[in-house]
PDB file of C-alpha atoms in Angstrom:
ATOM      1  CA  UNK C   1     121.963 161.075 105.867  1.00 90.00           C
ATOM      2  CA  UNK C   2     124.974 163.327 105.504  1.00 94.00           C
ATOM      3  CA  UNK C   3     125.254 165.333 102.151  1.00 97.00           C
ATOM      4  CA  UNK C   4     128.175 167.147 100.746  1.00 98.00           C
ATOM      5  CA  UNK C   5     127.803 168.828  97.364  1.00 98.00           C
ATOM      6  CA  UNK C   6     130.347 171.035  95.952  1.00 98.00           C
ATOM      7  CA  UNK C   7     129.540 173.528  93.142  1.00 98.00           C
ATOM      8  CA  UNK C   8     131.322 176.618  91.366  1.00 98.00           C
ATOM      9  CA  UNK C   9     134.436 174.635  89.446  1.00 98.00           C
ATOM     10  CA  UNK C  10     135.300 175.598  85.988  1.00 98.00           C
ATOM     11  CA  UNK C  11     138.167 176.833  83.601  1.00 98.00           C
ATOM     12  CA  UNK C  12     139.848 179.719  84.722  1.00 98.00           C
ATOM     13  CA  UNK C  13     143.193 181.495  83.431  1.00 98.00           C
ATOM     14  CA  UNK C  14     145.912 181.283  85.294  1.00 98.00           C
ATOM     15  CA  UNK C  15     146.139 184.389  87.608  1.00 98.00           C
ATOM     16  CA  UNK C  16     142.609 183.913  88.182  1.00 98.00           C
ATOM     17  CA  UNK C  17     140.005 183.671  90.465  1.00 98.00           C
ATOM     18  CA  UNK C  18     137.464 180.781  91.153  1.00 98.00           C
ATOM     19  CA  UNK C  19     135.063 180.018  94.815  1.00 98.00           C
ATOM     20  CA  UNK C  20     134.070 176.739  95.436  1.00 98.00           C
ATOM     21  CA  UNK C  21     131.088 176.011  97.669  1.00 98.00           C
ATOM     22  CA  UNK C  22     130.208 173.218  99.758  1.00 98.00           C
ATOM     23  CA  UNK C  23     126.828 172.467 100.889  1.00 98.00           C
ATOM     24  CA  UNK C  24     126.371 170.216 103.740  1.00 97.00           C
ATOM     25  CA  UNK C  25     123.487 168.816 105.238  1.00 96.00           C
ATOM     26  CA  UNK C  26     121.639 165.486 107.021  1.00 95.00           C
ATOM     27  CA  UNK C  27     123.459 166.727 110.643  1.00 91.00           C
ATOM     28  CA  UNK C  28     124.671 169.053 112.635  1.00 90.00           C
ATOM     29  CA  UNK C  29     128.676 169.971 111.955  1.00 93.00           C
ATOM     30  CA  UNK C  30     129.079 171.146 115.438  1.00 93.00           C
ATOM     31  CA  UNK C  31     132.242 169.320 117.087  1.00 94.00           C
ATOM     32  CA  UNK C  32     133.717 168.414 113.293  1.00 96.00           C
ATOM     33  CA  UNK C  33     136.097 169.598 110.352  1.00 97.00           C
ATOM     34  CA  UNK C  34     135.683 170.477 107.217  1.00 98.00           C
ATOM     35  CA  UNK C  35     138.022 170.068 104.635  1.00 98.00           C
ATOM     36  CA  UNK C  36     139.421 170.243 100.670  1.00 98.00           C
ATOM     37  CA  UNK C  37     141.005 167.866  99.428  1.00 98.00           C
ATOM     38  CA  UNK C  38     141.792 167.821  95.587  1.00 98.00           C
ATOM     39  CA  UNK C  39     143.014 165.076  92.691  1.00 98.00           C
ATOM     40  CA  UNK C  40     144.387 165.106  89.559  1.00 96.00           C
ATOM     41  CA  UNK C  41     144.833 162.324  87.678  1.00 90.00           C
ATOM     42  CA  UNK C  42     147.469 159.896  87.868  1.00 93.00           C
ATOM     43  CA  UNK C  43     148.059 161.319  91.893  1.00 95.00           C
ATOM     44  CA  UNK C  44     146.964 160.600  95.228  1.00 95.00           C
ATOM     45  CA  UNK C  45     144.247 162.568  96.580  1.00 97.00           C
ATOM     46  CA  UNK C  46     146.063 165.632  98.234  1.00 97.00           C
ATOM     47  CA  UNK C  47     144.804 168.087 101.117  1.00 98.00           C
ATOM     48  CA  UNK C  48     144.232 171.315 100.445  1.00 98.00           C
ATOM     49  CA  UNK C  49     142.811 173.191 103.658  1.00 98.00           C
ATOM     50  CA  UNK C  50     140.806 172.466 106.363  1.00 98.00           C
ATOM     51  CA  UNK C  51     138.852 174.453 109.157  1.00 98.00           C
ATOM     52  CA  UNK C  52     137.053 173.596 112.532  1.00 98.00           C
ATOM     53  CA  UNK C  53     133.281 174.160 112.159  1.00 97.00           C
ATOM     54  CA  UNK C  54     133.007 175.707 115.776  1.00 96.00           C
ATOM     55  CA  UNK C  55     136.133 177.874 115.988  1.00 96.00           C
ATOM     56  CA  UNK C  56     136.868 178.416 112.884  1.00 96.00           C
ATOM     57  CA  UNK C  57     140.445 177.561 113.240  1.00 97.00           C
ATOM     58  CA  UNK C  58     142.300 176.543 109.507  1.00 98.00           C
ATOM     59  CA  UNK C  59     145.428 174.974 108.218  1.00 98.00           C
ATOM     60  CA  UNK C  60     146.736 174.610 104.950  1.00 98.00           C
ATOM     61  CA  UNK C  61     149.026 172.723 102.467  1.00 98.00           C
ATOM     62  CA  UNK C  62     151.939 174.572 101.420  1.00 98.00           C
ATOM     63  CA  UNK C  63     151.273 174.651  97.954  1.00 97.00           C
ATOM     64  CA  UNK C  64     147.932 177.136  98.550  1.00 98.00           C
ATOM     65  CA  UNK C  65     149.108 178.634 101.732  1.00 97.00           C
ATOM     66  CA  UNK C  66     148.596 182.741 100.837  1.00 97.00           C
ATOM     67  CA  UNK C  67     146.697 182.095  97.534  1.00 98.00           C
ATOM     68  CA  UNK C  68     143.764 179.865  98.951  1.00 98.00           C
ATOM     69  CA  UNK C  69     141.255 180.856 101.893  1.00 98.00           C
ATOM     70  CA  UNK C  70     138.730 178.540 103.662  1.00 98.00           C
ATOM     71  CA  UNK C  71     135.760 179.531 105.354  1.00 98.00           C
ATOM     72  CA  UNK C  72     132.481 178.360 106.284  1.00 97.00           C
ATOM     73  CA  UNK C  73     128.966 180.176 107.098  1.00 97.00           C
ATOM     74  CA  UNK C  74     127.226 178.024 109.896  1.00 96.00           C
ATOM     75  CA  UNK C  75     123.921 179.705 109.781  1.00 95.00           C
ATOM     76  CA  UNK C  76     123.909 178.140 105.911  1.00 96.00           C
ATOM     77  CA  UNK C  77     126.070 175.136 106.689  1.00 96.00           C
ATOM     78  CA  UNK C  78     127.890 175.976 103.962  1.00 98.00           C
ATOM     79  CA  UNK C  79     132.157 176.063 103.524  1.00 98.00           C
ATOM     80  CA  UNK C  80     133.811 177.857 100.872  1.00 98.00           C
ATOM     81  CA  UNK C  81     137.459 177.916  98.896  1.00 98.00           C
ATOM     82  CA  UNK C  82     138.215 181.018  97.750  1.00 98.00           C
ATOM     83  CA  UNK C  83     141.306 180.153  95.074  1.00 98.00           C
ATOM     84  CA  UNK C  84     143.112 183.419  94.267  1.00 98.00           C
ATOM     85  CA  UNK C  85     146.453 183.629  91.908  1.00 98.00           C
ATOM     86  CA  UNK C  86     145.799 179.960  90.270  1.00 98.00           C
ATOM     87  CA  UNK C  87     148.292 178.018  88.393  1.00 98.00           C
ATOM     88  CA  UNK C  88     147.986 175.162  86.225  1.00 97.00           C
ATOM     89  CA  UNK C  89     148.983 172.956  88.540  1.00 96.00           C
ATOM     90  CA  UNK C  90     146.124 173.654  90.246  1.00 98.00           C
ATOM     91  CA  UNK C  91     143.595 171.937  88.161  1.00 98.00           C
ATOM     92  CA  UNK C  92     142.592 168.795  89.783  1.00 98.00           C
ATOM     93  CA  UNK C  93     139.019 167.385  91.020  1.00 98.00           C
ATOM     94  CA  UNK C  94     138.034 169.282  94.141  1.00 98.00           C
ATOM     95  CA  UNK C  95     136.577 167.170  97.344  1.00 98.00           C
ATOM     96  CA  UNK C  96     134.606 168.643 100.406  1.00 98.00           C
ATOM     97  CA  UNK C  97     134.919 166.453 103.149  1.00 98.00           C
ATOM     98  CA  UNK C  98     134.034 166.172 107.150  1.00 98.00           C
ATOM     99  CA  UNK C  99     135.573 164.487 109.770  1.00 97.00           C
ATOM    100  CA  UNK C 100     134.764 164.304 113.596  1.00 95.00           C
ATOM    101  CA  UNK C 101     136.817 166.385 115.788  1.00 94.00           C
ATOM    102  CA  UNK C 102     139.566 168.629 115.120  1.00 93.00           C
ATOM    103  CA  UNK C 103     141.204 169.926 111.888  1.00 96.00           C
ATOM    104  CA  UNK C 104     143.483 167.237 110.407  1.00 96.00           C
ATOM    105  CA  UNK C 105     145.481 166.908 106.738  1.00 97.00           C
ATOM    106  CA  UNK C 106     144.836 163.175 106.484  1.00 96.00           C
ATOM    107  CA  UNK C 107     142.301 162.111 104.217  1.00 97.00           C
ATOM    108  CA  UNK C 108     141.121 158.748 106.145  1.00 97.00           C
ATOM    109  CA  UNK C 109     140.123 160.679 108.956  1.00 97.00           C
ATOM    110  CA  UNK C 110     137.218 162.329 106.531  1.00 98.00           C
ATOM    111  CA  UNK C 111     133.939 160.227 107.347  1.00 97.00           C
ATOM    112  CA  UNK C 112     132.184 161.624 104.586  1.00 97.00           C
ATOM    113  CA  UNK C 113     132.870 163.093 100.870  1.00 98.00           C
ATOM    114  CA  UNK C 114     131.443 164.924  98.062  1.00 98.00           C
ATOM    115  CA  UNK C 115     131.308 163.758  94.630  1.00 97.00           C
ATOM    116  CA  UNK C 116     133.933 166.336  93.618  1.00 98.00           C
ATOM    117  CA  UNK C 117     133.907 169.504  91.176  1.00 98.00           C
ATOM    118  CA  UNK C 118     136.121 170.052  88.476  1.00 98.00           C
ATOM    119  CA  UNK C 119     138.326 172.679  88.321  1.00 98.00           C
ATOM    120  CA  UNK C 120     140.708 173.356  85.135  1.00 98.00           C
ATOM    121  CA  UNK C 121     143.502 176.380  84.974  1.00 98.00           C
ATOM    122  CA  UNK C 122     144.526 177.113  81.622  1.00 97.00           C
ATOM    123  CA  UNK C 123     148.201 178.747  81.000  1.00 94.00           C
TER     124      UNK C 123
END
């Protein structure tokens, strides 16, 4: 059984710093992506940044393009958000996701989810 558990959200000031961790387990992630996705209330759930699990290849939304970094460490099948220079508009519910195949944006190609971690930047 897949598992995807986030961890490391909080309340940061804006201008600050927060990593986000995702661990995944129940499979191998060879062949699949690994994404962020993120929510805040009243919108639609909106990607943040996605890498391949093999090559290591990422993409991300314009909105966190040069402020955000994804990674992932295979040996602890773990990927990671590193948010740098965060804004209020920022603050949303944070998903880890994985899809089979390559990177991708859209959210219904994710065949599984984490329950989400909060993360609040104050101004």
């Amino acid at each position: 059984q897949v598992q995807l558990v986030e961890s490391g959200g909080g309340l940061v000031q804006a201008g600050g710093s927060l990593r986000l961790s995702c661990a995944a387990s129940g499979r191998t992630f060879s062949n699949y992506a690994m994404g962020w996705f993120r929510q805040s209330p009243g919108k639609e759930r909106e990607f943040v940044a996605t890498i391949n699990w093999d090559i290591g290849n990422t993409h991300y939304s314009d909105s966190v393009r040069h402020r955000f970094t994804i990674s992932r460490d295979r040996a602890k099948n773990t990927v990671y958000l590193q948010m740098n220079s965060m804004k209020p508009e920022d603050t949303a519910v944070y998903y880890c996701a994985a899809a089979v195949g390559g990177i991708s944006v859209i959210a219904s190609r994710y065949r599984y989810w984490g329950q989400g971690t909060q993360v609040t930047v104050s101004s």
